Amino acid sequence: MNRGRRLLLTGTATWLAAVLAVTGAPVPSAVADSGPGAAQGRVTDTDGNPLPGIVVSFHLAGQLVRQDETDATGTYEVGQLPPDPHYYVEFRDPAGDFATEWYFDRNPADWTYQFVPIEPDETTTLVDTEMEDAATITGRVSSAAGEPIAGVAVSLWLIRGDSASSTRTAQTTDATGRYTIGRLKPATYIVGFYDPATGMQEYWDNGATLLGGTAIALSGGASVTADAVLGGTITNTMAPTISGRPEVGQALTASPGAWTPAGIALTYRWVVGADSDPTDDPTGAVYVPSAADIGKTVRVHVTGTAIGWLPGTALSAPSAPVAPAAVVNVVRPRITGVARVGRTLRVSRGEWEPAAVRRSFQWYVAGRRVNSATARRLVLRSAHLGKQVKVRVRATAADHRPAIVWTRSVRVRR
């Protein structure tokens, strides 16, 4: 806070800018054959008491040029300043009792300067600076599991109406997840948190955007605690599903559904029937049912994990009961022999998967089943003349569904 009358401040800078606009000539930062300038002033508290030990720093274009410390009367004088119209001045209390500010009562978080012009061979007297009691924001950043998060960047934003500007001061949480931002001028702020290790970001208190954060109005000397929890419980927003035919030997594939946040790690566990022991459940995104699963339903249990977040889980709907695998015909049986009246036809066994199958045979003539013709041989009679003959072969195996195939037909000749 500054009170009193300004001397040799922005008027000179404004005049020089006008000259530049008219002449097109650059404004020199120093005058040839002239010496450096100086600046002096006084620093007090809001009651007018002098403040000794305040560091007064003169900056140009972001670089420190000279600085001094106020004496017992609150007075400072900074010399050997190269002439320039664009100095900005910072007032900082090393003890941290008073809020840091820029001349002329500017908040460092506002990023607006009151320039101080320094003339050659002259001492500029600045308006007295009244420093306010410092406010502080402190807190702890932890994961949803309660573990401290070190290395989180903590930023401070000055709020003015519907706009915000960021302070040049940012903190990083220590090994215990704690941070402290001190020497703040009374104002309204929002605190932001960003964890570079995970990319998680929020604004106090649980705001997803800057202006969605909760503003903290600080008065002089106030201390406010703003803890933050980065992350939360991972949430399933669309249930997992299973694709594939629930059959012995046929692969079932898990689809994880949808989760929040994005980019989490997912693991899969398959639950067969009424099994309640997760320790022996198959894992992975694909499961192939075995004969032991016949008649049981299958579900997939999905777990989402991420650093700093509590795990989330979701369970799919059950599949249909697992069916036995079907016997598979590899090589079709065929009719052998001469198809003439009085001759004998035979049917080959064919090849099957699994190999150990039981076969049964039924002969058909002209599409009609021949009674008692269930052996591998058939003697052709005159009644069969000119008709088509074929065989239906049925194969069965343990824990498999039976398979039925037909041979190709042959016509009976004389």
JSON list of N, CA and C in Angstrom, two decimals, residues 247-298:
[
{"chain": "A", "resi": 247, "resn": "GLU", "atom": "N", "xyz": [-18.40, -72.08, -24.81]},
{"chain": "A", "resi": 247, "resn": "GLU", "atom": "CA", "xyz": [-18.31, -73.49, -25.18]},
{"chain": "A", "resi": 247, "resn": "GLU", "atom": "C", "xyz": [-16.90, -73.96, -24.88]},
{"chain": "A", "resi": 248, "resn": "VAL", "atom": "N", "xyz": [-16.78, -75.18, -24.46]},
{"chain": "A", "resi": 248, "resn": "VAL", "atom": "CA", "xyz": [-15.47, -75.74, -24.17]},
{"chain": "A", "resi": 248, "resn": "VAL", "atom": "C", "xyz": [-14.56, -75.58, -25.39]},
{"chain": "A", "resi": 249, "resn": "GLY", "atom": "N", "xyz": [-13.38, -75.02, -25.14]},
{"chain": "A", "resi": 249, "resn": "GLY", "atom": "CA", "xyz": [-12.40, -74.86, -26.22]},
{"chain": "A", "resi": 249, "resn": "GLY", "atom": "C", "xyz": [-12.56, -73.61, -27.05]},
{"chain": "A", "resi": 250, "resn": "GLN", "atom": "N", "xyz": [-13.65, -72.84, -26.84]},
{"chain": "A", "resi": 250, "resn": "GLN", "atom": "CA", "xyz": [-13.87, -71.61, -27.61]},
{"chain": "A", "resi": 250, "resn": "GLN", "atom": "C", "xyz": [-13.47, -70.40, -26.76]},
{"chain": "A", "resi": 251, "resn": "ALA", "atom": "N", "xyz": [-12.68, -69.49, -27.33]},
{"chain": "A", "resi": 251, "resn": "ALA", "atom": "CA", "xyz": [-12.16, -68.35, -26.57]},
{"chain": "A", "resi": 251, "resn": "ALA", "atom": "C", "xyz": [-13.26, -67.33, -26.27]},
{"chain": "A", "resi": 252, "resn": "LEU", "atom": "N", "xyz": [-13.29, -66.87, -25.02]},
{"chain": "A", "resi": 252, "resn": "LEU", "atom": "CA", "xyz": [-14.13, -65.75, -24.60]},
{"chain": "A", "resi": 252, "resn": "LEU", "atom": "C", "xyz": [-13.22, -64.54, -24.42]},
{"chain": "A", "resi": 253, "resn": "THR", "atom": "N", "xyz": [-13.64, -63.40, -24.93]},
{"chain": "A", "resi": 253, "resn": "THR", "atom": "CA", "xyz": [-12.82, -62.18, -24.87]},
{"chain": "A", "resi": 253, "resn": "THR", "atom": "C", "xyz": [-13.55, -61.11, -24.08]},
{"chain": "A", "resi": 254, "resn": "ALA", "atom": "N", "xyz": [-12.81, -60.47, -23.16]},
{"chain": "A", "resi": 254, "resn": "ALA", "atom": "CA", "xyz": [-13.38, -59.42, -22.32]},
{"chain": "A", "resi": 254, "resn": "ALA", "atom": "C", "xyz": [-13.23, -58.06, -22.96]},
{"chain": "A", "resi": 255, "resn": "SER", "atom": "N", "xyz": [-14.28, -57.26, -22.90]},
{"chain": "A", "resi": 255, "resn": "SER", "atom": "CA", "xyz": [-14.21, -55.84, -23.25]},
{"chain": "A", "resi": 255, "resn": "SER", "atom": "C", "xyz": [-14.38, -55.07, -21.95]},
{"chain": "A", "resi": 256, "resn": "PRO", "atom": "N", "xyz": [-13.48, -54.12, -21.63]},
{"chain": "A", "resi": 256, "resn": "PRO", "atom": "CA", "xyz": [-13.47, -53.55, -20.28]},
{"chain": "A", "resi": 256, "resn": "PRO", "atom": "C", "xyz": [-14.60, -52.58, -19.98]},
{"chain": "A", "resi": 257, "resn": "GLY", "atom": "N", "xyz": [-15.34, -52.14, -21.00]},
{"chain": "A", "resi": 257, "resn": "GLY", "atom": "CA", "xyz": [-16.33, -51.09, -20.75]},
{"chain": "A", "resi": 257, "resn": "GLY", "atom": "C", "xyz": [-15.66, -49.73, -20.73]},
{"chain": "A", "resi": 258, "resn": "ALA", "atom": "N", "xyz": [-16.26, -48.77, -20.05]},
{"chain": "A", "resi": 258, "resn": "ALA", "atom": "CA", "xyz": [-15.72, -47.40, -19.99]},
{"chain": "A", "resi": 258, "resn": "ALA", "atom": "C", "xyz": [-15.38, -47.05, -18.55]},
{"chain": "A", "resi": 259, "resn": "TRP", "atom": "N", "xyz": [-14.30, -46.23, -18.39]},
{"chain": "A", "resi": 259, "resn": "TRP", "atom": "CA", "xyz": [-13.79, -45.91, -17.05]},
{"chain": "A", "resi": 259, "resn": "TRP", "atom": "C", "xyz": [-13.40, -44.43, -16.97]},
{"chain": "A", "resi": 260, "resn": "THR", "atom": "N", "xyz": [-13.44, -43.93, -15.75]},
{"chain": "A", "resi": 260, "resn": "THR", "atom": "CA", "xyz": [-12.96, -42.58, -15.44]},
{"chain": "A", "resi": 260, "resn": "THR", "atom": "C", "xyz": [-11.97, -42.68, -14.28]},
{"chain": "A", "resi": 261, "resn": "PRO", "atom": "N", "xyz": [-10.75, -42.09, -14.42]},
{"chain": "A", "resi": 261, "resn": "PRO", "atom": "CA", "xyz": [-10.27, -41.27, -15.53]},
{"chain": "A", "resi": 261, "resn": "PRO", "atom": "C", "xyz": [-9.77, -42.13, -16.68]},
{"chain": "A", "resi": 262, "resn": "ALA", "atom": "N", "xyz": [-9.41, -41.46, -17.77]},
{"chain": "A", "resi": 262, "resn": "ALA", "atom": "CA", "xyz": [-8.85, -42.17, -18.92]},
{"chain": "A", "resi": 262, "resn": "ALA", "atom": "C", "xyz": [-7.40, -42.57, -18.62]},
{"chain": "A", "resi": 263, "resn": "GLY", "atom": "N", "xyz": [-6.93, -43.54, -19.38]},
{"chain": "A", "resi": 263, "resn": "GLY", "atom": "CA", "xyz": [-5.52, -43.92, -19.28]},
{"chain": "A", "resi": 263, "resn": "GLY", "atom": "C", "xyz": [-5.15, -44.77, -18.09]},
{"chain": "A", "resi": 264, "resn": "ILE", "atom": "N", "xyz": [-6.12, -45.41, -17.44]},
{"chain": "A", "resi": 264, "resn": "ILE", "atom": "CA", "xyz": [-5.81, -46.24, -16.29]},
{"chain": "A", "resi": 264, "resn": "ILE", "atom": "C", "xyz": [-5.35, -47.63, -16.74]},
{"chain": "A", "resi": 265, "resn": "ALA", "atom": "N", "xyz": [-4.72, -48.37, -15.83]},
{"chain": "A", "resi": 265, "resn": "ALA", "atom": "CA", "xyz": [-4.33, -49.75, -16.11]},
{"chain": "A", "resi": 265, "resn": "ALA", "atom": "C", "xyz": [-5.48, -50.68, -15.74]},
{"chain": "A", "resi": 266, "resn": "LEU", "atom": "N", "xyz": [-5.74, -51.68, -16.60]},
{"chain": "A", "resi": 266, "resn": "LEU", "atom": "CA", "xyz": [-6.86, -52.59, -16.39]},
{"chain": "A", "resi": 266, "resn": "LEU", "atom": "C", "xyz": [-6.36, -54.03, -16.27]},
{"chain": "A", "resi": 267, "resn": "THR", "atom": "N", "xyz": [-6.90, -54.76, -15.32]},
{"chain": "A", "resi": 267, "resn": "THR", "atom": "CA", "xyz": [-6.60, -56.18, -15.18]},
{"chain": "A", "resi": 267, "resn": "THR", "atom": "C", "xyz": [-7.91, -56.96, -15.16]},
{"chain": "A", "resi": 268, "resn": "TYR", "atom": "N", "xyz": [-7.84, -58.25, -15.56]},
{"chain": "A", "resi": 268, "resn": "TYR", "atom": "CA", "xyz": [-9.03, -59.07, -15.73]},
{"chain": "A", "resi": 268, "resn": "TYR", "atom": "C", "xyz": [-8.92, -60.34, -14.89]},
{"chain": "A", "resi": 269, "resn": "ARG", "atom": "N", "xyz": [-10.05, -60.73, -14.34]},
{"chain": "A", "resi": 269, "resn": "ARG", "atom": "CA", "xyz": [-10.15, -61.98, -13.58]},
{"chain": "A", "resi": 269, "resn": "ARG", "atom": "C", "xyz": [-11.45, -62.65, -13.95]},
{"chain": "A", "resi": 270, "resn": "TRP", "atom": "N", "xyz": [-11.38, -63.96, -14.29]},
{"chain": "A", "resi": 270, "resn": "TRP", "atom": "CA", "xyz": [-12.56, -64.68, -14.76]},
{"chain": "A", "resi": 270, "resn": "TRP", "atom": "C", "xyz": [-13.18, -65.47, -13.62]},
{"chain": "A", "resi": 271, "resn": "VAL", "atom": "N", "xyz": [-14.47, -65.28, -13.44]},
{"chain": "A", "resi": 271, "resn": "VAL", "atom": "CA", "xyz": [-15.23, -65.94, -12.37]},
{"chain": "A", "resi": 271, "resn": "VAL", "atom": "C", "xyz": [-16.15, -66.97, -13.02]},
{"chain": "A", "resi": 272, "resn": "VAL", "atom": "N", "xyz": [-15.93, -68.24, -12.69]},
{"chain": "A", "resi": 272, "resn": "VAL", "atom": "CA", "xyz": [-16.70, -69.33, -13.29]},
{"chain": "A", "resi": 272, "resn": "VAL", "atom": "C", "xyz": [-17.69, -69.86, -12.26]},
{"chain": "A", "resi": 273, "resn": "GLY", "atom": "N", "xyz": [-18.95, -69.88, -12.62]},
{"chain": "A", "resi": 273, "resn": "GLY", "atom": "CA", "xyz": [-19.98, -70.41, -11.74]},
{"chain": "A", "resi": 273, "resn": "GLY", "atom": "C", "xyz": [-20.08, -69.62, -10.44]},
{"chain": "A", "resi": 274, "resn": "ALA", "atom": "N", "xyz": [-20.25, -70.35, -9.35]},
{"chain": "A", "resi": 274, "resn": "ALA", "atom": "CA", "xyz": [-20.41, -69.71, -8.04]},
{"chain": "A", "resi": 274, "resn": "ALA", "atom": "C", "xyz": [-19.10, -69.60, -7.29]},
{"chain": "A", "resi": 275, "resn": "ASP", "atom": "N", "xyz": [-17.99, -69.68, -8.00]},
{"chain": "A", "resi": 275, "resn": "ASP", "atom": "CA", "xyz": [-16.68, -69.62, -7.36]},
{"chain": "A", "resi": 275, "resn": "ASP", "atom": "C", "xyz": [-16.53, -68.34, -6.55]},
{"chain": "A", "resi": 276, "resn": "SER", "atom": "N", "xyz": [-16.07, -68.46, -5.30]},
{"chain": "A", "resi": 276, "resn": "SER", "atom": "CA", "xyz": [-15.92, -67.29, -4.43]},
{"chain": "A", "resi": 276, "resn": "SER", "atom": "C", "xyz": [-14.47, -67.08, -4.01]},
{"chain": "A", "resi": 277, "resn": "ASP", "atom": "N", "xyz": [-13.57, -67.86, -4.54]},
{"chain": "A", "resi": 277, "resn": "ASP", "atom": "CA", "xyz": [-12.15, -67.73, -4.19]},
{"chain": "A", "resi": 277, "resn": "ASP", "atom": "C", "xyz": [-11.41, -67.06, -5.34]},
{"chain": "A", "resi": 278, "resn": "PRO", "atom": "N", "xyz": [-11.07, -65.76, -5.21]},
{"chain": "A", "resi": 278, "resn": "PRO", "atom": "CA", "xyz": [-10.43, -65.06, -6.33]},
{"chain": "A", "resi": 278, "resn": "PRO", "atom": "C", "xyz": [-8.99, -65.48, -6.55]},
{"chain": "A", "resi": 279, "resn": "THR", "atom": "N", "xyz": [-8.38, -66.15, -5.60]},
{"chain": "A", "resi": 279, "resn": "THR", "atom": "CA", "xyz": [-6.95, -66.44, -5.72]},
{"chain": "A", "resi": 279, "resn": "THR", "atom": "C", "xyz": [-6.63, -67.43, -6.83]},
{"chain": "A", "resi": 280, "resn": "ASP", "atom": "N", "xyz": [-7.59, -68.27, -7.20]},
{"chain": "A", "resi": 280, "resn": "ASP", "atom": "CA", "xyz": [-7.32, -69.25, -8.24]},
{"chain": "A", "resi": 280, "resn": "ASP", "atom": "C", "xyz": [-8.04, -68.95, -9.54]},
{"chain": "A", "resi": 281, "resn": "ASP", "atom": "N", "xyz": [-8.57, -67.73, -9.66]},
{"chain": "A", "resi": 281, "resn": "ASP", "atom": "CA", "xyz": [-9.29, -67.38, -10.88]},
{"chain": "A", "resi": 281, "resn": "ASP", "atom": "C", "xyz": [-8.33, -67.12, -12.03]},
{"chain": "A", "resi": 282, "resn": "PRO", "atom": "N", "xyz": [-8.67, -67.57, -13.24]},
{"chain": "A", "resi": 282, "resn": "PRO", "atom": "CA", "xyz": [-7.83, -67.26, -14.40]},
{"chain": "A", "resi": 282, "resn": "PRO", "atom": "C", "xyz": [-7.79, -65.75, -14.65]},
{"chain": "A", "resi": 283, "resn": "THR", "atom": "N", "xyz": [-6.69, -65.27, -15.20]},
{"chain": "A", "resi": 283, "resn": "THR", "atom": "CA", "xyz": [-6.53, -63.85, -15.47]},
{"chain": "A", "resi": 283, "resn": "THR", "atom": "C", "xyz": [-6.26, -63.62, -16.96]},
{"chain": "A", "resi": 284, "resn": "GLY", "atom": "N", "xyz": [-6.25, -62.37, -17.35]},
{"chain": "A", "resi": 284, "resn": "GLY", "atom": "CA", "xyz": [-6.02, -62.01, -18.74]},
{"chain": "A", "resi": 284, "resn": "GLY", "atom": "C", "xyz": [-7.32, -61.65, -19.43]},
{"chain": "A", "resi": 285, "resn": "ALA", "atom": "N", "xyz": [-7.19, -61.04, -20.60]},
{"chain": "A", "resi": 285, "resn": "ALA", "atom": "CA", "xyz": [-8.37, -60.56, -21.32]},
{"chain": "A", "resi": 285, "resn": "ALA", "atom": "C", "xyz": [-9.09, -61.66, -22.09]},
{"chain": "A", "resi": 286, "resn": "VAL", "atom": "N", "xyz": [-8.49, -62.86, -22.18]},
{"chain": "A", "resi": 286, "resn": "VAL", "atom": "CA", "xyz": [-9.09, -63.97, -22.92]},
{"chain": "A", "resi": 286, "resn": "VAL", "atom": "C", "xyz": [-9.15, -65.19, -22.01]},
{"chain": "A", "resi": 287, "resn": "TYR", "atom": "N", "xyz": [-10.28, -65.91, -22.07]},
{"chain": "A", "resi": 287, "resn": "TYR", "atom": "CA", "xyz": [-10.43, -67.15, -21.29]},
{"chain": "A", "resi": 287, "resn": "TYR", "atom": "C", "xyz": [-11.04, -68.22, -22.19]},
{"chain": "A", "resi": 288, "resn": "VAL", "atom": "N", "xyz": [-10.48, -69.43, -22.09]},
{"chain": "A", "resi": 288, "resn": "VAL", "atom": "CA", "xyz": [-10.98, -70.57, -22.87]},
{"chain": "A", "resi": 288, "resn": "VAL", "atom": "C", "xyz": [-11.58, -71.58, -21.89]},
{"chain": "A", "resi": 289, "resn": "PRO", "atom": "N", "xyz": [-12.91, -71.76, -21.88]},
{"chain": "A", "resi": 289, "resn": "PRO", "atom": "CA", "xyz": [-13.53, -72.70, -20.94]},
{"chain": "A", "resi": 289, "resn": "PRO", "atom": "C", "xyz": [-13.04, -74.12, -21.16]},
{"chain": "A", "resi": 290, "resn": "SER", "atom": "N", "xyz": [-12.99, -74.87, -20.06]},
{"chain": "A", "resi": 290, "resn": "SER", "atom": "CA", "xyz": [-12.60, -76.29, -20.11]},
{"chain": "A", "resi": 290, "resn": "SER", "atom": "C", "xyz": [-13.81, -77.16, -19.82]},
{"chain": "A", "resi": 291, "resn": "ALA", "atom": "N", "xyz": [-13.59, -78.48, -19.89]},
{"chain": "A", "resi": 291, "resn": "ALA", "atom": "CA", "xyz": [-14.69, -79.41, -19.62]},
{"chain": "A", "resi": 291, "resn": "ALA", "atom": "C", "xyz": [-15.23, -79.25, -18.21]},
{"chain": "A", "resi": 292, "resn": "ALA", "atom": "N", "xyz": [-14.37, -78.79, -17.27]},
{"chain": "A", "resi": 292, "resn": "ALA", "atom": "CA", "xyz": [-14.83, -78.60, -15.88]},
{"chain": "A", "resi": 292, "resn": "ALA", "atom": "C", "xyz": [-15.84, -77.46, -15.77]},
{"chain": "A", "resi": 293, "resn": "ASP", "atom": "N", "xyz": [-15.93, -76.62, -16.80]},
{"chain": "A", "resi": 293, "resn": "ASP", "atom": "CA", "xyz": [-16.84, -75.46, -16.76]},
{"chain": "A", "resi": 293, "resn": "ASP", "atom": "C", "xyz": [-18.20, -75.76, -17.35]},
{"chain": "A", "resi": 294, "resn": "ILE", "atom": "N", "xyz": [-18.41, -76.97, -17.88]},
{"chain": "A", "resi": 294, "resn": "ILE", "atom": "CA", "xyz": [-19.67, -77.27, -18.57]},
{"chain": "A", "resi": 294, "resn": "ILE", "atom": "C", "xyz": [-20.85, -77.05, -17.62]},
{"chain": "A", "resi": 295, "resn": "GLY", "atom": "N", "xyz": [-21.84, -76.32, -18.12]},
{"chain": "A", "resi": 295, "resn": "GLY", "atom": "CA", "xyz": [-23.03, -76.04, -17.33]},
{"chain": "A", "resi": 295, "resn": "GLY", "atom": "C", "xyz": [-22.92, -74.83, -16.43]},
{"chain": "A", "resi": 296, "resn": "LYS", "atom": "N", "xyz": [-21.75, -74.21, -16.34]},
{"chain": "A", "resi": 296, "resn": "LYS", "atom": "CA", "xyz": [-21.55, -73.05, -15.47]},
{"chain": "A", "resi": 296, "resn": "LYS", "atom": "C", "xyz": [-21.51, -71.77, -16.30]},
{"chain": "A", "resi": 297, "resn": "THR", "atom": "N", "xyz": [-21.94, -70.66, -15.68]},
{"chain": "A", "resi": 297, "resn": "THR", "atom": "CA", "xyz": [-21.82, -69.36, -16.34]},
{"chain": "A", "resi": 297, "resn": "THR", "atom": "C", "xyz": [-20.43, -68.79, -16.10]},
{"chain": "A", "resi": 298, "resn": "VAL", "atom": "N", "xyz": [-20.06, -67.81, -16.91]},
{"chain": "A", "resi": 298, "resn": "VAL", "atom": "CA", "xyz": [-18.75, -67.17, -16.80]},
{"chain": "A", "resi": 298, "resn": "VAL", "atom": "C", "xyz": [-18.96, -65.66, -16.75]}
]
